[in-house]
mmCIF file of C-alpha atoms in Angstrom:
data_model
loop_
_atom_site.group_PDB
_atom_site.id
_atom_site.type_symbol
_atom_site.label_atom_id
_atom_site.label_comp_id
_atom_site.label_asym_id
_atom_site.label_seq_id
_atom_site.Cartn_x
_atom_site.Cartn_y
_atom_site.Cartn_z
ATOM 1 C CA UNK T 1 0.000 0.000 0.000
ATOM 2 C CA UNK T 2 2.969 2.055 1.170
ATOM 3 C CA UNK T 3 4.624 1.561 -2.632
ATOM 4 C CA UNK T 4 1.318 2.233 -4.193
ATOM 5 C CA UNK T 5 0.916 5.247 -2.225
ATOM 6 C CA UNK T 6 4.295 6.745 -3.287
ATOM 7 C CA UNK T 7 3.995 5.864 -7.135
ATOM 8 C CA UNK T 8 0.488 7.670 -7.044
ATOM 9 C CA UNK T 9 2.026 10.734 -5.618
ATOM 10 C CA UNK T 10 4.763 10.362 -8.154
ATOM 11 C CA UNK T 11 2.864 10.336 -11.090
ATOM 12 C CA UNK T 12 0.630 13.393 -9.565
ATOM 13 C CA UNK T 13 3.968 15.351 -8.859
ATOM 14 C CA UNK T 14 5.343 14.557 -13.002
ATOM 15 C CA UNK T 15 2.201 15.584 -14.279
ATOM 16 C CA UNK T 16 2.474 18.863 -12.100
ATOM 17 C CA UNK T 17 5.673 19.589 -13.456
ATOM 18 C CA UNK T 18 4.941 18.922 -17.238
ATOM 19 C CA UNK T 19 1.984 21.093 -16.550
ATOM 20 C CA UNK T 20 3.768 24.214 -15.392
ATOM 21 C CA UNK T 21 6.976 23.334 -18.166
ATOM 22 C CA UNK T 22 3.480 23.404 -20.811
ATOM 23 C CA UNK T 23 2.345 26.718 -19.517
ATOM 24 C CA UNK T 24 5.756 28.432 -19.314
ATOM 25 C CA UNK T 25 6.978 27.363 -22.244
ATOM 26 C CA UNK T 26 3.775 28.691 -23.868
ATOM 27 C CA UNK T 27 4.597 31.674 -21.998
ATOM 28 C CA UNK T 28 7.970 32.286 -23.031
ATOM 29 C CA UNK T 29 7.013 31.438 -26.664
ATOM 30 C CA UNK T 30 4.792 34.344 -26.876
ATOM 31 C CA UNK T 31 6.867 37.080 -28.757
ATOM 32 C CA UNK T 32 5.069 40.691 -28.830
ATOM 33 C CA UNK T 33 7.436 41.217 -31.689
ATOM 34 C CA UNK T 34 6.572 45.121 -30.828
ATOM 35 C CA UNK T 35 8.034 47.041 -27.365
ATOM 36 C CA UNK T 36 5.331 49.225 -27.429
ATOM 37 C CA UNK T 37 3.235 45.713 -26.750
ATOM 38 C CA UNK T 38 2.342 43.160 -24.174
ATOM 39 C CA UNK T 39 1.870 39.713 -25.572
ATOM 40 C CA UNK T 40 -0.292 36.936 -24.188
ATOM 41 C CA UNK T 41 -1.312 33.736 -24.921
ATOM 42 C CA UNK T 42 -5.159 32.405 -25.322
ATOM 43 C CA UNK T 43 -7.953 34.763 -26.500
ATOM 44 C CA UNK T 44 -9.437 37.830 -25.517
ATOM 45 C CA UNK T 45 -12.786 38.797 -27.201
ATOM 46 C CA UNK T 46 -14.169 42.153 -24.833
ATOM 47 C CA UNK T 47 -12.699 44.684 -22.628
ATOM 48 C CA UNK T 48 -13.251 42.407 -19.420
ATOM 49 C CA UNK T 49 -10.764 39.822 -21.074
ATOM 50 C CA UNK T 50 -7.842 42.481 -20.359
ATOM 51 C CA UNK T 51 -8.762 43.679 -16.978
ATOM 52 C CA UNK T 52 -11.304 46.454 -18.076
ATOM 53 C CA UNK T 53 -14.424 45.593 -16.882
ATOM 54 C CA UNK T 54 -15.990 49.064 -16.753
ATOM 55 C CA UNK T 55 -14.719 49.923 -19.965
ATOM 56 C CA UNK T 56 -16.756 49.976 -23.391
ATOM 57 C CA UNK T 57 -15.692 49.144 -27.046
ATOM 58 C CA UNK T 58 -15.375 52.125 -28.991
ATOM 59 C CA UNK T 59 -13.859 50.228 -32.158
ATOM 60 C CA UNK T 60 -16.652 51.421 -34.358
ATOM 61 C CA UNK T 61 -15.809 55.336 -33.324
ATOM 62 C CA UNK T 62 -11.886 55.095 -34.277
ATOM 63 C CA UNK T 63 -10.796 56.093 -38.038
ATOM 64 C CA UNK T 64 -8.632 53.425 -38.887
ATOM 65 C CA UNK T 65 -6.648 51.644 -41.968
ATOM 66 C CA UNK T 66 -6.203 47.297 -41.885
ATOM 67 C CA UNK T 67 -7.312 45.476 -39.107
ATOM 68 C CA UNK T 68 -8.643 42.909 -41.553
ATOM 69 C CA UNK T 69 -8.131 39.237 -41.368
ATOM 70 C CA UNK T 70 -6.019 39.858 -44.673
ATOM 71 C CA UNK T 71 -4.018 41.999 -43.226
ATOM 72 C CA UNK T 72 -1.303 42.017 -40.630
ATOM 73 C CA UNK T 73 -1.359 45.530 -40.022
ATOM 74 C CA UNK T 74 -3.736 47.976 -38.005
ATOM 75 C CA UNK T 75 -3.477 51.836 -37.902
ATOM 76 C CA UNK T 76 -5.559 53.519 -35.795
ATOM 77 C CA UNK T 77 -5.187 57.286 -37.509
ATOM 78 C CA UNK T 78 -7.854 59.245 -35.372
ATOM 79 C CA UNK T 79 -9.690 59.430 -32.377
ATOM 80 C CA UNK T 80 -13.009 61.210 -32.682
ATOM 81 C CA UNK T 81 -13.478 64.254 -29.720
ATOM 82 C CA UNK T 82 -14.634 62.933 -26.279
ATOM 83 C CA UNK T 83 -13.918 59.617 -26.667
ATOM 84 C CA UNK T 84 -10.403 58.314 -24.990
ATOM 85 C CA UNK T 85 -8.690 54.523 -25.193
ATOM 86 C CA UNK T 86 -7.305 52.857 -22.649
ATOM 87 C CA UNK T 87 -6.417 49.816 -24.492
ATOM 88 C CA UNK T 88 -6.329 48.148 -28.071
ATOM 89 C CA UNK T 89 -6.225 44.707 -28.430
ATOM 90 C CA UNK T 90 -4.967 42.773 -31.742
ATOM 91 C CA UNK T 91 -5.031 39.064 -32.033
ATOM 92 C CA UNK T 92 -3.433 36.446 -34.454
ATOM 93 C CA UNK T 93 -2.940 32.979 -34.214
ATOM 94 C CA UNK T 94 -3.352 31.693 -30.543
ATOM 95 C CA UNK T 95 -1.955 34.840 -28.848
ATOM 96 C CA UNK T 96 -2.989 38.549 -28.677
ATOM 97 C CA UNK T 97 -0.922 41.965 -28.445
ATOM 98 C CA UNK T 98 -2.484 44.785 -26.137
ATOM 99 C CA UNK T 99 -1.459 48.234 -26.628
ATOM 100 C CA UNK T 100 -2.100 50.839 -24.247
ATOM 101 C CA UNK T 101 -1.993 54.122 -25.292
ATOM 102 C CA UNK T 102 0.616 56.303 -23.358
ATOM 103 C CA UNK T 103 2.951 53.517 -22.459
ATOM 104 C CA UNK T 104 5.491 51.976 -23.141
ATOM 105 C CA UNK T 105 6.724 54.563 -25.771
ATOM 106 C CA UNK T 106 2.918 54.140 -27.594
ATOM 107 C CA UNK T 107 2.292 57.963 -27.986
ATOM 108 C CA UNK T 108 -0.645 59.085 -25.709
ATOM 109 C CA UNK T 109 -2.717 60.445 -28.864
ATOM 110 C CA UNK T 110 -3.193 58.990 -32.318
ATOM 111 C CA UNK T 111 -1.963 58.104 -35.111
ATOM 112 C CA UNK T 112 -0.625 54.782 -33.715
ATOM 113 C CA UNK T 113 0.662 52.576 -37.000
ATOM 114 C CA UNK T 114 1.152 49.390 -37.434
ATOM 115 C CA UNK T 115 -0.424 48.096 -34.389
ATOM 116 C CA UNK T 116 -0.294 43.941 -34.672
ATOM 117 C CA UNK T 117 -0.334 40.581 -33.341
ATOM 118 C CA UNK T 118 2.041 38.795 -31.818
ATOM 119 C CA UNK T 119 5.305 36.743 -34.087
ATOM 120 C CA UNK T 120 4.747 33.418 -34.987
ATOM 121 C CA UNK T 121 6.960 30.848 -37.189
ATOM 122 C CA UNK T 122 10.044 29.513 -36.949
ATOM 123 C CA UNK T 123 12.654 31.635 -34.668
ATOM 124 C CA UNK T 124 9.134 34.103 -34.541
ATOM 125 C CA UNK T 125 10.083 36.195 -37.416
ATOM 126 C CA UNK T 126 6.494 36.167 -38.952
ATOM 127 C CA UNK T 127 3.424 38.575 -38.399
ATOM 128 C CA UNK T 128 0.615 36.994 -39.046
ATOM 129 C CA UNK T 129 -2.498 38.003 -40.054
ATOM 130 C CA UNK T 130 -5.181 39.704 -37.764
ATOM 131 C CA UNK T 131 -7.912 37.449 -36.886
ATOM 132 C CA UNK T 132 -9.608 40.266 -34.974
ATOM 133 C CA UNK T 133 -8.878 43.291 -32.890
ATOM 134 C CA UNK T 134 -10.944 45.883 -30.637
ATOM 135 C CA UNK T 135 -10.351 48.637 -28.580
ATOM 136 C CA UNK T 136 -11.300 49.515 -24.995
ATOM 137 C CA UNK T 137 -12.019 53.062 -23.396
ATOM 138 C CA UNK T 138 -14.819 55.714 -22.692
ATOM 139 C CA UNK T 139 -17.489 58.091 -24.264
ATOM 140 C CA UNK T 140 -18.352 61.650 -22.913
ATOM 141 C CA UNK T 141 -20.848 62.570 -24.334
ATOM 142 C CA UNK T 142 -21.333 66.109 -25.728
ATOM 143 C CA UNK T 143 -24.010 68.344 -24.653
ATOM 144 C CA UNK T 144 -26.109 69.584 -27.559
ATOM 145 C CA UNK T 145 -25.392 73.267 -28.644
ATOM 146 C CA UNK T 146 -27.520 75.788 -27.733
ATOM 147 C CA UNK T 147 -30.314 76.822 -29.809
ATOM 148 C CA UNK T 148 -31.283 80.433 -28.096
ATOM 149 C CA UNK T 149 -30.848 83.041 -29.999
ATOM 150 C CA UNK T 150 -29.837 86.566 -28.724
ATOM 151 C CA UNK T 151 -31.754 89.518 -29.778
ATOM 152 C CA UNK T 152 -29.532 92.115 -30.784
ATOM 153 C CA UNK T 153 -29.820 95.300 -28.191
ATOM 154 C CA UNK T 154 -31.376 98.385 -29.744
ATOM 155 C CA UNK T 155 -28.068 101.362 -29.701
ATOM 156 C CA UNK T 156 -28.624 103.499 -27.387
ATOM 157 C CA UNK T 157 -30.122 106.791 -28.984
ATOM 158 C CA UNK T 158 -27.881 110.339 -28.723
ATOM 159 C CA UNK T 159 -29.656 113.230 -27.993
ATOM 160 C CA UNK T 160 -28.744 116.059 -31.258
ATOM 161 C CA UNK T 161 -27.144 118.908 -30.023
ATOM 162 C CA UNK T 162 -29.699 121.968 -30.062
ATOM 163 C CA UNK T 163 -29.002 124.836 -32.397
ATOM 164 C CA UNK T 164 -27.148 127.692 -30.710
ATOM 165 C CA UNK T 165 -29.571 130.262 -29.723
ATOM 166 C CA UNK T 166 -28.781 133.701 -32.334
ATOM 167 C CA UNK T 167 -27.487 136.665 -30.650
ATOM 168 C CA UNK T 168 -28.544 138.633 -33.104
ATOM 169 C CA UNK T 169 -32.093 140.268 -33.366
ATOM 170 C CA UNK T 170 -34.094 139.909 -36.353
ATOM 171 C CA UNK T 171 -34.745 142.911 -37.860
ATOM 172 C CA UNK T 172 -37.958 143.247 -40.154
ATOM 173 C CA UNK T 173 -37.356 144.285 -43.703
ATOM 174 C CA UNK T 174 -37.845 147.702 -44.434
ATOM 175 C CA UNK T 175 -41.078 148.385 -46.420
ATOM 176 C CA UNK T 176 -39.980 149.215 -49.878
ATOM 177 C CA UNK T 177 -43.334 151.376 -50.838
ATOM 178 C CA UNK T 178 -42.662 154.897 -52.044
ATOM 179 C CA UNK T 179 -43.332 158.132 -49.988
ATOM 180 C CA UNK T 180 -47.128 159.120 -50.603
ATOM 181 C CA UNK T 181 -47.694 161.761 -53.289
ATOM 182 C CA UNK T 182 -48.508 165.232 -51.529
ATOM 183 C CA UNK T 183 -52.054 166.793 -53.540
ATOM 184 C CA UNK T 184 -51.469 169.852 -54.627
ATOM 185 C CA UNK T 185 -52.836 172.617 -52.439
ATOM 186 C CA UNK T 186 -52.080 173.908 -49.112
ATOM 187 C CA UNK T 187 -50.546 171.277 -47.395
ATOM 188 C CA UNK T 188 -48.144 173.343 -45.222
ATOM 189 C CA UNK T 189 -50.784 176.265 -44.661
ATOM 190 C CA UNK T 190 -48.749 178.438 -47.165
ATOM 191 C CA UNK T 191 -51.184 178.620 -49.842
ATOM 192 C CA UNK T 192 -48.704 178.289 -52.554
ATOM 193 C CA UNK T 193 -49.449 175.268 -55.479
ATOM 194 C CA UNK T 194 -45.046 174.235 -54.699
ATOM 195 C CA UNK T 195 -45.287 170.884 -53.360
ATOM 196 C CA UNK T 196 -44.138 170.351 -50.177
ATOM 197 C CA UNK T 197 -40.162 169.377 -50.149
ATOM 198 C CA UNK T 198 -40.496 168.650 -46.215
ATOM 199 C CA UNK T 199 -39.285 172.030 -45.092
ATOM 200 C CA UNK T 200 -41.027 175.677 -45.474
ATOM 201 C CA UNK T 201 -39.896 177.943 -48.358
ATOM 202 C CA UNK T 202 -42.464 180.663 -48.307
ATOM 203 C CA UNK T 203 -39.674 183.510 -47.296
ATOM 204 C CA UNK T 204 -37.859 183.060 -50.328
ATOM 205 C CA UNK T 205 -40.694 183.784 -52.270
ATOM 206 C CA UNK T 206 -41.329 186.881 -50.477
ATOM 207 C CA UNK T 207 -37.876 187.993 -50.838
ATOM 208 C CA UNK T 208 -38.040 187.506 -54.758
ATOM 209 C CA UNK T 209 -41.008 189.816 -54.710
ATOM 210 C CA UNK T 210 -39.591 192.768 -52.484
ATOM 211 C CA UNK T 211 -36.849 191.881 -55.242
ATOM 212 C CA UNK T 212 -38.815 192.601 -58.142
ATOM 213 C CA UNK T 213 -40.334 195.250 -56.464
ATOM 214 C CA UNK T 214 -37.640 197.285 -55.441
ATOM 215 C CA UNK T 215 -36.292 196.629 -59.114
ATOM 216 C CA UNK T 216 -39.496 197.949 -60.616
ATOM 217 C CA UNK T 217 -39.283 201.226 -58.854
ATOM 218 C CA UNK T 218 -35.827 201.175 -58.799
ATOM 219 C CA UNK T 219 -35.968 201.571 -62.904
ATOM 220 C CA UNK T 220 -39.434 203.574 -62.396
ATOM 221 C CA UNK T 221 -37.156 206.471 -60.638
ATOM 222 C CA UNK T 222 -34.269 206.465 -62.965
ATOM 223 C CA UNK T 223 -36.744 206.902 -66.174
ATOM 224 C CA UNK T 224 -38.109 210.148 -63.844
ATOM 225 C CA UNK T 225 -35.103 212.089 -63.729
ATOM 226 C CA UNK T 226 -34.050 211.346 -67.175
ATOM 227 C CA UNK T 227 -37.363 212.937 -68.430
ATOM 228 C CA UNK T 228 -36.926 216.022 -65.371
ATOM 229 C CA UNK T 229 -33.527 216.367 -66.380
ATOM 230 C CA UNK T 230 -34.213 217.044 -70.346
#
């Protein structure tokens, strides 16, 4: 019983051993082929598979070039606004390569190029074709713009300067009817038919008649003695 006892727990201990040589010789066969990458054997299929449970896929928002499973190549050239990724995840073969953006000298923003899976063939110097890749991360979502409309504000209205009040005082215009005709007759109480200049004049015409007066006898006297004196 004792002998049966200690081959059982010899055969338990071999397989044991071949076990973990299996598993870390799968392990050490894994070749990222790619520093910026961490390779592992098996499968991943979602964001849980790689330790990102409360991440979503947001493979279908990324602008990218390959990622087929006829080509060996994936580019991931943009990353649309709100979105960020935490990981990216190609597969080929029986073993995957996760990229993480930000480490490991994978720049923190996009474009990241020829993104792939990990080597395979003899001495690993083949990449082989992607069987199929996603990538892990989260979504903000954008608030919707705002449709309110400002009314533009009246301008404010300036009060005109008033006219400067005139100094000056407005004089009428000077009627430009003619001085009224004097009628004949005596106007200025002198009885004479002269119209009336705007002054008197009677004296002269009283002087012009002592005048011709004085000249009448004047030449009455001188004809007397020339008659006495013959």
């Amino acid at each position: 019983m004792r002998r049966r006892t200690f081959r059982g727990a010899v055969a338990i201990m071999a397989l044991t051993t071949a076990a973990l040589i299996g598993t870390a010789g799968s392990a050490l066969a894994c070749v990222p082929g790619d520093d910026r990458a961490e390779g592992t054997v098996g499968n991943a299929t979602k964001c849980s598979d790689i330790g990102l449970g409360k991440a979503i896929d947001v493979s279908d928002l990324l602008e990218v070039t390959g990622g087929t499973n006829k080509d060996q190549y994936l580019t991931v050239k943009s990353v649309p606004k709100g979105v960020t990724v935490a990981a990216i995840v190609v597969k080929g073969g029986n073993e995957y390569n996760t990229y993480r953006p930000g480490k490991k000298g994978l720049p923190a923003t996009p474009p990241w190029e020829k993104l792939h899976a990990p080597m395979v063939g003899k001495n690993f110097q083949n990449v082989p074709a992607i069987s199929h890749w996603f990538a892990c991360g989260s979504k903000t979502e954008t608030p919707p713009e705002s449709t309110v409309t400002t009314k533009p504000t009246k301008p404010t209205e300036t009060t005109k300067p008033s006219a400067p009040a005139s100094s000056e005082t407005t004089v009428a215009p000077t009627s430009t009817t003619g001085a009224a005709v004097v009628p004949a007759g005596n106007e200025s109480g002198t009885g004479g038919g002269l119209a009336n200049t705007g002054f008197d004049n009677m004296w002269l015409v009283w002087i012009a008649a002592l005048l011709i007066l004085g000249g009448g006898g004047l030449l009455a006297l001188l004809k007397f003695r020339r008659k006495a004196s013959e």
